[in-house]
């Protein structure tokens, strides 16, 4: 059979549907960082509003692909295992919910939003990855947080602290699902520490801003005659 006839025969088979070159779609698994409630801290509620802006993230991780590293200076990405959304959004939403659930503040709101806030949290994700450099796989989260006081419009914003939160957790198995479980554990530990730091910063700032008259009024309110 000549080449021309062979091509004509294949074209006929394709046209009549006798040859199906389509492959079934490949399943892609999507993962979400999640964990149980942290529990209510034994802290006195503070009459302030916290605002949290959308976190920024290093360009290496600014997508839905789960990044892993097996060697120094090298990064790889899963194709069939992905985050459900950008990891910076997942981390920010988890911390936002934890602060809201804590009951330590009058309100905690995302920025932009419809509320006026007294303090705001800025975050930058330096790393959110799987490390395969040792005998175990490890999930790593590295977040830089800037905590700012927002005074009246005529005054400049004041940075109360800027800190780096680096947490990791060992994966039970060498598989993507275990990586996500370990990442959730690491983010939870980060959230616990961040809540402690934020509460202390607000508490100290509120105390520092009180005048002697404020202290006297507060004392009479809590311990004076009723």
PDB file of C-alpha atoms in Angstrom:
ATOM      1  CA  UNK A   1       0.000   0.000   0.000  1.00  0.00           C
ATOM      2  CA  UNK A   2       1.403   3.360  -0.987  1.00  0.00           C
ATOM      3  CA  UNK A   3       1.920   6.157   1.528  1.00  0.00           C
ATOM      4  CA  UNK A   4      -0.860   8.166  -0.089  1.00  0.00           C
ATOM      5  CA  UNK A   5      -3.321   5.300   0.252  1.00  0.00           C
ATOM      6  CA  UNK A   6      -2.237   4.670   3.848  1.00  0.00           C
ATOM      7  CA  UNK A   7      -2.887   8.288   4.802  1.00  0.00           C
ATOM      8  CA  UNK A   8      -6.254   8.185   3.062  1.00  0.00           C
ATOM      9  CA  UNK A   9      -7.187   5.016   4.967  1.00  0.00           C
ATOM     10  CA  UNK A  10      -6.243   6.539   8.332  1.00  0.00           C
ATOM     11  CA  UNK A  11      -8.196   9.683   7.492  1.00  0.00           C
ATOM     12  CA  UNK A  12     -11.234   7.563   6.680  1.00  0.00           C
ATOM     13  CA  UNK A  13     -10.979   5.722  10.009  1.00  0.00           C
ATOM     14  CA  UNK A  14     -10.711   9.003  11.908  1.00  0.00           C
ATOM     15  CA  UNK A  15     -13.659  10.440  10.025  1.00  0.00           C
ATOM     16  CA  UNK A  16     -15.886   7.428  10.719  1.00  0.00           C
ATOM     17  CA  UNK A  17     -14.859   7.326  14.374  1.00  0.00           C
ATOM     18  CA  UNK A  18     -13.188   3.908  14.218  1.00  0.00           C
ATOM     19  CA  UNK A  19     -10.064   5.294  15.880  1.00  0.00           C
ATOM     20  CA  UNK A  20     -10.459   7.340  19.070  1.00  0.00           C
ATOM     21  CA  UNK A  21      -7.358   9.316  19.906  1.00  0.00           C
ATOM     22  CA  UNK A  22      -8.927  11.038  22.888  1.00  0.00           C
ATOM     23  CA  UNK A  23      -7.729   9.995  26.346  1.00  0.00           C
ATOM     24  CA  UNK A  24      -9.916  10.093  29.459  1.00  0.00           C
ATOM     25  CA  UNK A  25      -9.331  13.257  31.489  1.00  0.00           C
ATOM     26  CA  UNK A  26      -6.629  12.926  34.130  1.00  0.00           C
ATOM     27  CA  UNK A  27      -7.868  13.441  37.696  1.00  0.00           C
ATOM     28  CA  UNK A  28      -6.304  16.355  39.570  1.00  0.00           C
ATOM     29  CA  UNK A  29      -6.567  16.361  43.370  1.00  0.00           C
ATOM     30  CA  UNK A  30      -7.066  19.709  45.126  1.00  0.00           C
ATOM     31  CA  UNK A  31      -6.152  20.266  48.778  1.00  0.00           C
ATOM     32  CA  UNK A  32      -7.175  22.697  51.514  1.00  0.00           C
ATOM     33  CA  UNK A  33      -5.284  23.714  54.670  1.00  0.00           C
ATOM     34  CA  UNK A  34      -7.648  23.053  57.577  1.00  0.00           C
ATOM     35  CA  UNK A  35      -7.647  22.138  61.246  1.00  0.00           C
ATOM     36  CA  UNK A  36      -9.914  22.174  64.272  1.00  0.00           C
ATOM     37  CA  UNK A  37     -10.672  25.213  66.453  1.00  0.00           C
ATOM     38  CA  UNK A  38      -7.903  26.485  68.701  1.00  0.00           C
ATOM     39  CA  UNK A  39     -10.202  26.959  71.665  1.00  0.00           C
ATOM     40  CA  UNK A  40     -11.026  30.167  73.496  1.00  0.00           C
ATOM     41  CA  UNK A  41      -8.026  31.725  75.275  1.00  0.00           C
ATOM     42  CA  UNK A  42      -8.410  32.818  78.892  1.00  0.00           C
ATOM     43  CA  UNK A  43      -7.904  36.474  77.971  1.00  0.00           C
ATOM     44  CA  UNK A  44      -9.900  39.602  78.697  1.00  0.00           C
ATOM     45  CA  UNK A  45     -11.624  40.894  75.531  1.00  0.00           C
ATOM     46  CA  UNK A  46     -10.163  44.107  74.138  1.00  0.00           C
ATOM     47  CA  UNK A  47     -12.438  46.811  72.742  1.00  0.00           C
ATOM     48  CA  UNK A  48     -10.619  47.185  69.424  1.00  0.00           C
ATOM     49  CA  UNK A  49     -11.110  46.123  65.807  1.00  0.00           C
ATOM     50  CA  UNK A  50      -8.416  44.213  63.924  1.00  0.00           C
ATOM     51  CA  UNK A  51      -8.116  44.310  60.132  1.00  0.00           C
ATOM     52  CA  UNK A  52      -6.262  41.763  58.003  1.00  0.00           C
ATOM     53  CA  UNK A  53      -5.107  42.586  54.490  1.00  0.00           C
ATOM     54  CA  UNK A  54      -4.623  39.986  51.762  1.00  0.00           C
ATOM     55  CA  UNK A  55      -1.215  38.390  52.164  1.00  0.00           C
ATOM     56  CA  UNK A  56       1.467  38.682  49.510  1.00  0.00           C
ATOM     57  CA  UNK A  57       3.607  35.694  48.582  1.00  0.00           C
ATOM     58  CA  UNK A  58       6.984  34.941  46.996  1.00  0.00           C
ATOM     59  CA  UNK A  59       6.674  34.402  43.238  1.00  0.00           C
ATOM     60  CA  UNK A  60       7.930  30.804  43.541  1.00  0.00           C
ATOM     61  CA  UNK A  61       4.723  29.870  45.375  1.00  0.00           C
ATOM     62  CA  UNK A  62       2.298  32.343  43.797  1.00  0.00           C
ATOM     63  CA  UNK A  63       0.044  29.711  42.156  1.00  0.00           C
ATOM     64  CA  UNK A  64      -1.916  26.574  43.034  1.00  0.00           C
ATOM     65  CA  UNK A  65       0.898  24.063  42.424  1.00  0.00           C
ATOM     66  CA  UNK A  66       2.330  22.309  45.502  1.00  0.00           C
ATOM     67  CA  UNK A  67       6.087  22.912  45.510  1.00  0.00           C
ATOM     68  CA  UNK A  68       8.599  20.380  46.819  1.00  0.00           C
ATOM     69  CA  UNK A  69      12.377  20.272  47.039  1.00  0.00           C
ATOM     70  CA  UNK A  70      14.533  17.157  46.926  1.00  0.00           C
ATOM     71  CA  UNK A  71      17.896  18.864  46.492  1.00  0.00           C
ATOM     72  CA  UNK A  72      19.452  22.171  47.447  1.00  0.00           C
ATOM     73  CA  UNK A  73      18.862  24.979  44.930  1.00  0.00           C
ATOM     74  CA  UNK A  74      16.177  22.943  43.100  1.00  0.00           C
ATOM     75  CA  UNK A  75      12.386  23.230  43.228  1.00  0.00           C
ATOM     76  CA  UNK A  76       9.781  20.963  41.677  1.00  0.00           C
ATOM     77  CA  UNK A  77       5.994  21.183  41.358  1.00  0.00           C
ATOM     78  CA  UNK A  78       3.323  18.506  41.392  1.00  0.00           C
ATOM     79  CA  UNK A  79       0.973  18.585  38.446  1.00  0.00           C
ATOM     80  CA  UNK A  80      -1.819  16.304  39.686  1.00  0.00           C
ATOM     81  CA  UNK A  81      -1.761  17.577  43.301  1.00  0.00           C
ATOM     82  CA  UNK A  82      -2.649  21.241  43.799  1.00  0.00           C
ATOM     83  CA  UNK A  83      -3.878  23.726  46.364  1.00  0.00           C
ATOM     84  CA  UNK A  84      -7.570  24.589  46.082  1.00  0.00           C
ATOM     85  CA  UNK A  85      -6.555  28.263  45.852  1.00  0.00           C
ATOM     86  CA  UNK A  86      -3.448  30.405  46.226  1.00  0.00           C
ATOM     87  CA  UNK A  87      -1.698  29.317  49.469  1.00  0.00           C
ATOM     88  CA  UNK A  88      -1.382  32.919  50.655  1.00  0.00           C
ATOM     89  CA  UNK A  89      -5.180  33.184  50.666  1.00  0.00           C
ATOM     90  CA  UNK A  90      -5.555  29.897  52.554  1.00  0.00           C
ATOM     91  CA  UNK A  91      -3.106  30.949  55.267  1.00  0.00           C
ATOM     92  CA  UNK A  92      -4.661  34.401  55.626  1.00  0.00           C
ATOM     93  CA  UNK A  93      -8.193  32.998  55.836  1.00  0.00           C
ATOM     94  CA  UNK A  94      -7.159  30.451  58.458  1.00  0.00           C
ATOM     95  CA  UNK A  95      -5.560  33.126  60.659  1.00  0.00           C
ATOM     96  CA  UNK A  96      -8.525  35.467  60.139  1.00  0.00           C
ATOM     97  CA  UNK A  97     -10.967  32.795  61.304  1.00  0.00           C
ATOM     98  CA  UNK A  98      -8.835  31.929  64.342  1.00  0.00           C
ATOM     99  CA  UNK A  99      -8.702  35.573  65.425  1.00  0.00           C
ATOM    100  CA  UNK A 100     -12.445  35.947  64.929  1.00  0.00           C
ATOM    101  CA  UNK A 101     -13.158  32.765  66.898  1.00  0.00           C
ATOM    102  CA  UNK A 102     -10.902  33.841  69.762  1.00  0.00           C
ATOM    103  CA  UNK A 103     -13.423  36.376  71.039  1.00  0.00           C
ATOM    104  CA  UNK A 104     -10.542  38.605  72.178  1.00  0.00           C
ATOM    105  CA  UNK A 105     -11.581  41.621  70.098  1.00  0.00           C
ATOM    106  CA  UNK A 106     -14.693  43.646  69.344  1.00  0.00           C
ATOM    107  CA  UNK A 107     -14.343  42.524  65.739  1.00  0.00           C
ATOM    108  CA  UNK A 108     -11.844  41.094  63.266  1.00  0.00           C
ATOM    109  CA  UNK A 109     -12.435  42.056  59.641  1.00  0.00           C
ATOM    110  CA  UNK A 110     -10.801  41.472  56.257  1.00  0.00           C
ATOM    111  CA  UNK A 111      -9.431  44.539  54.485  1.00  0.00           C
ATOM    112  CA  UNK A 112     -10.969  46.040  52.425  1.00  0.00           C
ATOM    113  CA  UNK A 113     -14.202  45.848  54.354  1.00  0.00           C
ATOM    114  CA  UNK A 114     -17.047  47.920  55.674  1.00  0.00           C
ATOM    115  CA  UNK A 115     -15.572  48.525  59.130  1.00  0.00           C
ATOM    116  CA  UNK A 116     -13.040  50.980  60.542  1.00  0.00           C
ATOM    117  CA  UNK A 117     -10.179  49.133  62.189  1.00  0.00           C
ATOM    118  CA  UNK A 118      -7.751  50.146  64.919  1.00  0.00           C
ATOM    119  CA  UNK A 119      -4.928  47.747  64.018  1.00  0.00           C
ATOM    120  CA  UNK A 120      -4.027  45.914  60.857  1.00  0.00           C
ATOM    121  CA  UNK A 121      -2.080  42.770  60.031  1.00  0.00           C
ATOM    122  CA  UNK A 122       0.060  42.502  56.902  1.00  0.00           C
ATOM    123  CA  UNK A 123       1.561  39.179  55.877  1.00  0.00           C
ATOM    124  CA  UNK A 124       4.074  37.940  53.323  1.00  0.00           C
ATOM    125  CA  UNK A 125       4.543  34.216  52.700  1.00  0.00           C
ATOM    126  CA  UNK A 126       8.230  33.545  52.080  1.00  0.00           C
ATOM    127  CA  UNK A 127       7.799  29.788  51.770  1.00  0.00           C
ATOM    128  CA  UNK A 128       5.077  27.149  51.768  1.00  0.00           C
ATOM    129  CA  UNK A 129       6.566  23.893  50.576  1.00  0.00           C
ATOM    130  CA  UNK A 130       7.345  20.226  51.030  1.00  0.00           C
ATOM    131  CA  UNK A 131      10.942  19.396  51.958  1.00  0.00           C
ATOM    132  CA  UNK A 132      12.326  15.959  51.073  1.00  0.00           C
ATOM    133  CA  UNK A 133      15.906  16.641  52.096  1.00  0.00           C
ATOM    134  CA  UNK A 134      16.169  14.159  54.983  1.00  0.00           C
ATOM    135  CA  UNK A 135      14.791  10.739  55.811  1.00  0.00           C
ATOM    136  CA  UNK A 136      11.316  12.239  56.317  1.00  0.00           C
ATOM    137  CA  UNK A 137       9.155  14.580  54.300  1.00  0.00           C
ATOM    138  CA  UNK A 138       8.453  17.879  56.055  1.00  0.00           C
ATOM    139  CA  UNK A 139       5.894  20.620  55.471  1.00  0.00           C
ATOM    140  CA  UNK A 140       7.318  24.138  55.892  1.00  0.00           C
ATOM    141  CA  UNK A 141       5.554  27.488  56.270  1.00  0.00           C
ATOM    142  CA  UNK A 142       7.493  30.750  56.581  1.00  0.00           C
ATOM    143  CA  UNK A 143       5.390  33.877  57.142  1.00  0.00           C
ATOM    144  CA  UNK A 144       6.491  37.435  57.840  1.00  0.00           C
ATOM    145  CA  UNK A 145       3.918  39.499  59.740  1.00  0.00           C
ATOM    146  CA  UNK A 146       3.818  43.261  60.214  1.00  0.00           C
ATOM    147  CA  UNK A 147       1.415  44.503  62.891  1.00  0.00           C
ATOM    148  CA  UNK A 148       0.397  48.149  62.599  1.00  0.00           C
ATOM    149  CA  UNK A 149      -1.539  50.601  64.737  1.00  0.00           C
ATOM    150  CA  UNK A 150      -3.899  52.771  62.711  1.00  0.00           C
ATOM    151  CA  UNK A 151      -4.286  56.142  64.485  1.00  0.00           C
ATOM    152  CA  UNK A 152      -6.551  59.048  63.453  1.00  0.00           C
ATOM    153  CA  UNK A 153      -6.127  60.304  59.893  1.00  0.00           C
ATOM    154  CA  UNK A 154      -3.872  63.190  60.879  1.00  0.00           C
ATOM    155  CA  UNK A 155      -1.297  60.828  62.393  1.00  0.00           C
ATOM    156  CA  UNK A 156       1.056  58.354  60.749  1.00  0.00           C
ATOM    157  CA  UNK A 157       0.676  54.615  61.131  1.00  0.00           C
ATOM    158  CA  UNK A 158       2.871  52.998  63.752  1.00  0.00           C
ATOM    159  CA  UNK A 159       4.515  49.584  63.390  1.00  0.00           C
ATOM    160  CA  UNK A 160       4.133  47.698  66.664  1.00  0.00           C
ATOM    161  CA  UNK A 161       6.121  44.674  65.509  1.00  0.00           C
ATOM    162  CA  UNK A 162       7.459  42.895  62.453  1.00  0.00           C
ATOM    163  CA  UNK A 163       8.287  39.220  62.976  1.00  0.00           C
ATOM    164  CA  UNK A 164       9.039  36.081  61.028  1.00  0.00           C
ATOM    165  CA  UNK A 165       7.096  32.915  61.833  1.00  0.00           C
ATOM    166  CA  UNK A 166       8.812  29.749  60.609  1.00  0.00           C
ATOM    167  CA  UNK A 167       7.103  26.459  61.406  1.00  0.00           C
ATOM    168  CA  UNK A 168       7.441  22.913  60.129  1.00  0.00           C
ATOM    169  CA  UNK A 169       5.835  19.517  60.736  1.00  0.00           C
ATOM    170  CA  UNK A 170       6.939  16.004  59.791  1.00  0.00           C
ATOM    171  CA  UNK A 171       4.688  14.104  57.374  1.00  0.00           C
ATOM    172  CA  UNK A 172       3.443  10.701  58.520  1.00  0.00           C
ATOM    173  CA  UNK A 173       3.738   9.293  55.006  1.00  0.00           C
ATOM    174  CA  UNK A 174       5.587  10.237  51.868  1.00  0.00           C
ATOM    175  CA  UNK A 175       2.524  11.353  49.941  1.00  0.00           C
ATOM    176  CA  UNK A 176       0.881  14.682  49.078  1.00  0.00           C
ATOM    177  CA  UNK A 177      -2.081  14.187  51.438  1.00  0.00           C
ATOM    178  CA  UNK A 178       0.274  13.746  54.392  1.00  0.00           C
ATOM    179  CA  UNK A 179       2.062  16.920  53.300  1.00  0.00           C
ATOM    180  CA  UNK A 180      -1.205  18.869  53.488  1.00  0.00           C
ATOM    181  CA  UNK A 181      -2.028  17.394  56.919  1.00  0.00           C
ATOM    182  CA  UNK A 182       1.444  18.365  58.179  1.00  0.00           C
ATOM    183  CA  UNK A 183       1.110  21.833  56.635  1.00  0.00           C
ATOM    184  CA  UNK A 184      -2.186  22.290  58.465  1.00  0.00           C
ATOM    185  CA  UNK A 185      -0.449  21.364  61.728  1.00  0.00           C
ATOM    186  CA  UNK A 186       2.330  23.884  61.064  1.00  0.00           C
ATOM    187  CA  UNK A 187      -0.145  26.681  60.239  1.00  0.00           C
ATOM    188  CA  UNK A 188      -2.110  25.894  63.386  1.00  0.00           C
ATOM    189  CA  UNK A 189       1.029  26.227  65.540  1.00  0.00           C
ATOM    190  CA  UNK A 190       1.863  29.476  63.768  1.00  0.00           C
ATOM    191  CA  UNK A 191      -1.630  30.780  64.461  1.00  0.00           C
ATOM    192  CA  UNK A 192      -1.361  30.046  68.186  1.00  0.00           C
ATOM    193  CA  UNK A 193       1.883  32.018  68.456  1.00  0.00           C
ATOM    194  CA  UNK A 194       0.631  34.885  66.286  1.00  0.00           C
ATOM    195  CA  UNK A 195      -2.496  35.261  68.414  1.00  0.00           C
ATOM    196  CA  UNK A 196      -0.367  35.525  71.543  1.00  0.00           C
ATOM    197  CA  UNK A 197       1.871  38.170  69.965  1.00  0.00           C
ATOM    198  CA  UNK A 198      -1.005  40.231  68.576  1.00  0.00           C
ATOM    199  CA  UNK A 199      -2.945  40.178  71.840  1.00  0.00           C
ATOM    200  CA  UNK A 200       0.082  41.260  73.866  1.00  0.00           C
ATOM    201  CA  UNK A 201       0.915  44.040  71.389  1.00  0.00           C
ATOM    202  CA  UNK A 202      -2.628  45.439  71.533  1.00  0.00           C
ATOM    203  CA  UNK A 203      -2.820  45.063  75.301  1.00  0.00           C
ATOM    204  CA  UNK A 204       0.470  46.894  75.816  1.00  0.00           C
ATOM    205  CA  UNK A 205      -0.508  49.624  73.361  1.00  0.00           C
ATOM    206  CA  UNK A 206      -3.871  50.182  75.035  1.00  0.00           C
ATOM    207  CA  UNK A 207      -2.230  50.423  78.438  1.00  0.00           C
ATOM    208  CA  UNK A 208       0.419  52.818  77.140  1.00  0.00           C
ATOM    209  CA  UNK A 209      -2.230  55.082  75.629  1.00  0.00           C
ATOM    210  CA  UNK A 210      -4.301  55.452  78.786  1.00  0.00           C
ATOM    211  CA  UNK A 211      -4.115  58.732  80.679  1.00  0.00           C
ATOM    212  CA  UNK A 212      -4.204  58.869  84.494  1.00  0.00           C
ATOM    213  CA  UNK A 213      -7.865  59.923  84.203  1.00  0.00           C
ATOM    214  CA  UNK A 214      -8.599  56.815  82.093  1.00  0.00           C
ATOM    215  CA  UNK A 215      -6.991  54.608  84.721  1.00  0.00           C
ATOM    216  CA  UNK A 216      -8.997  56.324  87.496  1.00  0.00           C
ATOM    217  CA  UNK A 217     -12.249  55.888  85.554  1.00  0.00           C
ATOM    218  CA  UNK A 218     -11.485  52.235  84.852  1.00  0.00           C
ATOM    219  CA  UNK A 219     -10.664  51.635  88.531  1.00  0.00           C
ATOM    220  CA  UNK A 220     -13.901  53.250  89.711  1.00  0.00           C
ATOM    221  CA  UNK A 221     -15.886  51.289  87.131  1.00  0.00           C
ATOM    222  CA  UNK A 222     -14.466  47.938  88.166  1.00  0.00           C
ATOM    223  CA  UNK A 223     -13.798  48.396  91.892  1.00  0.00           C
ATOM    224  CA  UNK A 224     -15.685  51.484  93.025  1.00  0.00           C
ATOM    225  CA  UNK A 225     -19.027  51.709  94.764  1.00  0.00           C
ATOM    226  CA  UNK A 226     -22.040  50.338  92.974  1.00  0.00           C
TER     227      UNK A 226
END
